[in-house]
Short mmCIF file of C-alpha atoms in Angstrom, two decimals:
data_model
loop_
_atom_site.label_atom_id
_atom_site.label_comp_id
_atom_site.label_asym_id
_atom_site.label_seq_id
_atom_site.Cartn_x
_atom_site.Cartn_y
_atom_site.Cartn_z
CA CYS A 23 -21.28 50.11 38.85
CA LYS A 24 -21.93 46.40 38.29
CA TYR A 25 -25.19 44.48 38.46
CA HIS A 26 -24.26 40.89 39.37
CA THR A 27 -26.25 37.87 38.22
CA SER A 28 -26.94 37.14 41.89
CA GLY A 29 -28.94 40.38 42.08
CA HIS A 30 -26.36 42.25 44.14
CA ILE A 31 -25.11 45.67 43.03
CA TYR A 32 -21.41 46.49 43.41
CA PHE A 33 -20.32 50.11 43.05
CA THR A 34 -17.89 52.73 44.32
CA LEU A 35 -18.78 55.97 46.04
CA LYS A 36 -16.24 58.72 45.50
CA ASP A 37 -15.66 62.42 45.68
CA GLU A 38 -12.67 64.59 44.78
CA LYS A 39 -10.49 63.21 47.59
CA SER A 40 -11.69 59.73 48.53
CA ALA A 41 -13.53 56.57 47.53
CA ILE A 42 -15.11 53.53 49.20
CA SER A 43 -16.32 50.22 47.80
CA CYS A 44 -20.02 49.53 48.27
CA VAL A 45 -22.49 46.71 47.84
CA MET A 46 -26.27 46.55 47.91
CA PHE A 47 -27.56 43.02 48.37
CA SER A 48 -30.49 41.76 46.33
CA SER A 49 -32.70 41.65 49.43
CA ASP A 50 -32.29 45.43 49.84
CA ARG A 51 -32.43 46.22 46.15
CA ARG A 52 -36.19 45.67 45.88
CA GLY A 53 -36.89 49.19 47.09
CA LEU A 54 -34.47 50.85 44.64
CA PRO A 55 -36.66 53.03 42.34
CA PHE A 56 -34.06 53.63 39.59
CA ARG A 57 -31.20 51.92 37.77
CA MET A 58 -27.78 53.01 38.97
CA ALA A 59 -25.25 54.34 36.47
CA GLU A 60 -21.83 55.97 36.40
CA GLY A 61 -21.78 59.67 37.33
CA GLN A 62 -24.98 59.77 39.36
CA GLN A 63 -25.12 61.80 42.57
CA VAL A 64 -26.64 59.68 45.28
CA ILE A 65 -27.37 59.59 49.00
CA VAL A 66 -26.59 56.18 50.48
CA SER A 67 -27.76 54.89 53.87
CA GLY A 68 -26.24 51.76 55.39
CA SER A 69 -23.40 50.53 57.54
CA VAL A 70 -19.62 50.32 57.22
CA ASP A 71 -17.88 47.05 58.04
CA VAL A 72 -14.72 45.14 57.16
CA TYR A 73 -14.84 42.77 54.20
CA GLU A 74 -12.82 39.96 55.78
CA ARG A 75 -11.50 38.36 52.61
CA ASP A 76 -9.73 41.52 51.45
CA GLY A 77 -9.34 43.19 54.84
CA LYS A 78 -10.93 46.39 53.54
CA TYR A 79 -13.70 48.60 54.76
CA GLN A 80 -16.88 48.41 52.68
CA LEU A 81 -20.20 50.21 52.78
CA TYR A 82 -23.22 47.92 52.92
CA ALA A 83 -26.04 49.96 51.37
CA ARG A 84 -29.59 49.60 52.65
CA GLN A 85 -31.16 52.56 50.83
CA ILE A 86 -30.05 54.69 47.87
CA GLU A 87 -31.65 57.93 46.70
CA LEU A 88 -30.79 60.21 43.80
CA ASP A 89 -29.55 63.66 44.71
CA GLY A 90 -29.24 66.94 42.82
CA ILE A 91 -29.25 66.49 39.04
CA GLY A 92 -29.92 62.81 39.53
CA ALA A 93 -33.25 63.62 41.16
CA LEU A 94 -34.23 65.70 38.13
CA TYR A 95 -33.43 62.82 35.80
CA GLU A 96 -35.60 60.58 37.94
CA ARG A 97 -38.49 63.07 37.69
CA TYR A 98 -37.93 63.32 33.94
CA GLU A 99 -38.04 59.57 33.41
CA ARG A 100 -41.09 59.18 35.64
CA LEU A 101 -43.04 61.90 33.78
CA LYS A 102 -41.97 60.55 30.39
CA ALA A 103 -43.24 57.10 31.31
CA GLU A 104 -46.51 58.53 32.64
CA LEU A 105 -47.18 60.61 29.52
CA ALA A 106 -46.28 57.71 27.25
CA GLU A 107 -48.76 55.52 29.10
CA ARG A 108 -51.43 58.16 28.53
CA GLY A 109 -50.67 58.03 24.78
CA MET A 110 -49.43 61.61 24.47
CA PHE A 111 -46.47 60.61 22.28
CA ALA A 112 -48.60 58.68 19.78
CA GLU A 113 -48.04 59.63 16.15
CA GLU A 114 -51.73 60.22 15.49
CA TYR A 115 -51.67 63.25 17.81
CA LYS A 116 -48.82 64.96 15.96
CA ARG A 117 -50.32 67.62 13.71
CA PRO A 118 -48.54 67.98 10.35
CA ILE A 119 -46.77 71.23 9.49
CA PRO A 120 -48.66 73.14 6.73
CA ARG A 121 -47.10 72.91 3.29
CA TYR A 122 -46.95 76.72 3.06
CA ILE A 123 -46.44 78.73 6.25
CA LYS A 124 -47.48 82.36 5.95
CA VAL A 125 -47.48 83.28 9.64
CA LEU A 126 -44.89 81.74 11.96
CA GLY A 127 -45.26 82.12 15.73
CA VAL A 128 -42.18 81.86 17.95
CA VAL A 129 -42.12 81.35 21.72
CA THR A 130 -38.62 82.00 23.06
CA ALA A 131 -36.51 84.66 24.76
CA GLU A 132 -36.34 87.91 22.84
CA THR A 133 -32.54 88.01 23.09
CA GLY A 134 -29.93 85.36 22.41
CA ALA A 135 -28.80 83.13 19.57
CA ALA A 136 -31.93 80.97 19.35
CA VAL A 137 -34.34 83.71 18.28
CA ARG A 138 -31.80 85.14 15.85
CA ASP A 139 -31.20 81.75 14.26
CA ILE A 140 -34.92 81.13 13.81
CA ILE A 141 -35.63 84.55 12.32
CA ASN A 142 -32.51 84.64 10.13
CA VAL A 143 -33.23 81.26 8.57
CA ALA A 144 -36.93 81.97 8.08
CA THR A 145 -36.36 85.35 6.46
CA ARG A 146 -33.46 84.08 4.36
CA ARG A 147 -35.76 81.40 3.03
CA ASN A 148 -38.39 84.00 2.23
CA PRO A 149 -37.92 87.68 3.20
CA TYR A 150 -41.69 88.27 3.35
CA VAL A 151 -42.57 85.68 5.96
CA GLN A 152 -44.55 87.07 8.91
CA VAL A 153 -42.80 86.16 12.16
CA ILE A 154 -44.65 86.85 15.40
CA LEU A 155 -42.52 86.56 18.53
CA TYR A 156 -43.89 86.02 22.00
CA PRO A 157 -40.92 87.07 24.20
CA ALA A 158 -41.05 84.37 26.86
CA ILE A 159 -39.08 83.57 29.99
CA VAL A 160 -37.33 80.29 29.21
CA GLN A 161 -35.50 79.56 32.47
CA GLY A 162 -36.39 79.66 36.14
CA GLU A 163 -39.58 79.43 38.18
CA MET A 164 -41.59 81.75 35.92
CA ALA A 165 -40.56 80.04 32.70
CA ALA A 166 -43.29 77.40 32.50
CA PRO A 167 -46.22 79.85 32.92
CA SER A 168 -44.58 82.23 30.44
CA ILE A 169 -44.16 79.52 27.81
CA ILE A 170 -47.75 78.36 28.29
CA ASN A 171 -49.04 81.93 27.92
CA GLY A 172 -47.03 82.31 24.73
CA ILE A 173 -48.45 79.16 23.18
CA ARG A 174 -52.01 80.18 24.01
CA ALA A 175 -51.55 83.76 22.79
CA LEU A 176 -50.18 82.64 19.42
CA GLU A 177 -52.89 80.00 19.09
CA LYS A 178 -55.53 82.72 19.49
CA LEU A 179 -53.87 84.67 16.67
CA GLN A 180 -54.30 81.59 14.45
CA VAL A 181 -50.71 81.43 13.25
CA ASP A 182 -49.88 78.59 10.87
CA THR A 183 -47.13 77.02 12.98
CA ILE A 184 -45.46 77.71 16.33
CA ILE A 185 -41.80 77.17 17.20
CA VAL A 186 -41.19 76.71 20.94
CA GLY A 187 -37.59 76.65 22.08
CA ARG A 188 -34.38 78.09 23.46
CA GLY A 189 -30.63 77.53 23.26
CA GLY A 190 -28.70 74.82 25.06
CA GLY A 191 -28.00 74.47 28.75
CA SER A 192 -27.97 72.11 31.69
CA ILE A 193 -30.96 69.99 32.67
CA GLU A 194 -31.83 72.64 35.24
CA ASP A 195 -31.70 75.37 32.59
CA LEU A 196 -34.02 73.43 30.26
CA TRP A 197 -36.34 72.13 32.97
CA ALA A 198 -39.32 74.34 32.05
CA PHE A 199 -39.67 72.26 28.87
CA ASN A 200 -39.96 69.13 31.04
CA GLU A 201 -42.84 70.47 33.12
CA GLU A 202 -46.12 68.57 32.81
CA ALA A 203 -48.10 71.81 32.47
CA VAL A 204 -46.01 72.84 29.44
CA ALA A 205 -46.37 69.36 27.96
CA GLN A 206 -50.14 69.54 28.35
CA ALA A 207 -50.30 73.02 26.78
CA VAL A 208 -48.39 71.86 23.72
CA PHE A 209 -50.49 68.71 23.46
CA ASP A 210 -53.74 70.69 23.68
CA CYS A 211 -52.66 73.34 21.15
CA SER A 212 -54.62 73.22 17.89
CA VAL A 213 -51.68 74.73 15.99
CA PRO A 214 -48.79 72.50 14.87
CA ILE A 215 -45.76 73.00 17.12
CA ILE A 216 -42.06 72.56 16.37
CA SER A 217 -39.84 71.93 19.40
CA ALA A 218 -36.42 73.60 19.14
CA VAL A 219 -34.98 73.16 22.62
CA GLY A 220 -31.27 72.92 23.40
CA HIS A 221 -28.49 71.11 21.59
CA GLU A 222 -28.52 67.81 19.73
CA THR A 223 -27.86 65.82 22.91
CA ASP A 224 -30.65 67.57 24.84
CA VAL A 225 -33.99 65.74 24.82
CA THR A 226 -36.86 67.37 26.68
CA ILE A 227 -40.45 66.21 27.12
CA THR A 228 -41.61 68.68 24.45
CA ASP A 229 -39.24 67.03 21.96
CA LEU A 230 -40.90 63.64 22.34
CA TRP A 231 -44.25 64.41 20.82
CA ARG A 232 -43.70 67.37 18.52
CA ILE A 233 -41.65 67.88 15.39
CA CYS A 234 -38.13 68.50 16.71
CA VAL A 235 -35.32 70.65 15.30
CA ARG A 236 -32.34 72.11 17.20
CA PRO A 237 -31.46 75.82 16.97
CA HIS A 238 -27.88 75.00 15.93
CA ARG A 239 -29.26 72.84 13.12
CA LEU A 240 -31.04 75.91 11.83
CA ARG A 241 -27.64 77.52 11.43
CA ARG A 242 -26.56 74.49 9.41
CA ARG A 243 -29.63 75.07 7.25
CA ASN A 244 -31.36 71.80 8.01
CA TRP A 245 -35.07 71.34 8.59
CA ARG A 246 -37.07 68.33 9.58
CA SER A 247 -39.89 67.19 7.32
CA ALA A 248 -43.28 67.16 9.04
CA THR A 249 -44.49 64.25 6.92
CA SER A 250 -41.55 61.87 6.62
CA GLY A 251 -39.59 62.66 9.79
CA SER A 252 -36.33 62.78 7.81
CA TRP A 253 -33.89 65.67 7.63
CA LYS A 254 -34.17 67.98 4.64
CA SER A 255 -30.92 69.76 3.82
CA GLY A 256 -30.08 72.68 1.63
CA TRP A 257 -33.09 75.04 1.81
CA ARG A 258 -34.16 74.78 -1.82
CA SER A 259 -36.08 77.51 -3.62
CA THR A 260 -38.70 74.97 -4.69
CA PRO A 261 -41.58 74.25 -2.28
CA THR A 262 -41.01 71.57 0.38
CA PRO A 263 -43.30 70.27 3.15
CA CYS A 264 -41.91 73.02 5.40
CA SER A 265 -41.95 75.97 3.00
CA ILE A 266 -42.33 79.40 4.63
CA CYS A 267 -44.18 81.88 2.46
CA ALA A 268 -45.02 85.56 2.40
CA GLY A 269 -46.91 87.39 5.13
CA GLU A 270 -47.60 90.98 6.09
CA ARG A 271 -46.11 93.31 8.69
CA TYR A 272 -48.02 93.08 11.94
CA ARG A 273 -47.87 94.30 15.51
CA ALA A 274 -50.32 92.96 18.09
CA ALA A 275 -51.14 95.94 20.28
CA GLY A 276 -51.29 95.28 23.99
CA THR A 277 -50.41 91.57 23.81
CA GLY A 278 -46.64 91.66 24.22
CA LEU A 279 -46.30 90.04 20.80
CA ARG A 280 -43.81 91.42 18.31
CA SER A 281 -43.92 90.83 14.60
CA THR A 282 -42.38 91.81 11.32
CA GLY A 283 -42.66 90.75 7.72
CA CYS A 284 -38.94 90.62 7.22
CA GLY A 285 -37.29 89.94 10.55
CA PHE A 286 -37.36 90.83 14.21
CA ALA A 287 -38.79 94.14 15.30
CA THR A 288 -38.02 95.70 18.67
#
């Protein structure tokens, strides 16, 4: 895809079996709501004609729309810009992680690598930490309401810090963490929140305005400082800004929350 100095856009449409050269003239480009890039899935409307100089057929694009995953990226960028304009990513709204965490709340699926990584690292750091899990749905249509309910339930229990996250996946798999309702719930929460969504290359809306650490980084024993924003490596025995300290065994009856002083209880 090439943006010419004249304002025209030259690109190639292709699938597994064929390809066709395309051009969108600057006069038609004014209605294009996104910047084109390699690998996007698009729907192009226009006309096919012969480019006389080369004697080849060419598609003259009049309208281009994102399709499939591309449409999700467009929604993501639009929401990110909107929330940034509202000031939701401003540093002054990011609540610092307590120096000593006695009660750690976790909103994630109750099975899978992510919850095990979080609990294993926390309890290895201090075997008496109180970990309260809200077993949430983290993918699909019911994921966003489930995550929001988990945040609010743990906030009511007055935990010291909440980790919200899941393992890696496609943009569709992680989409619940890009929903505006989830973003608002995290922003409104009075408890500091750590976002632990996906792999290193995955960036969701929740990652943009909360302390961010990836589940696989937990396995590498790295933690992000709540005060400096730099990576702290090597889980020292001396206190750090993200120290996790002793708690007591607890089970919240009737709430769906699960807790243990030394790990995950079923």
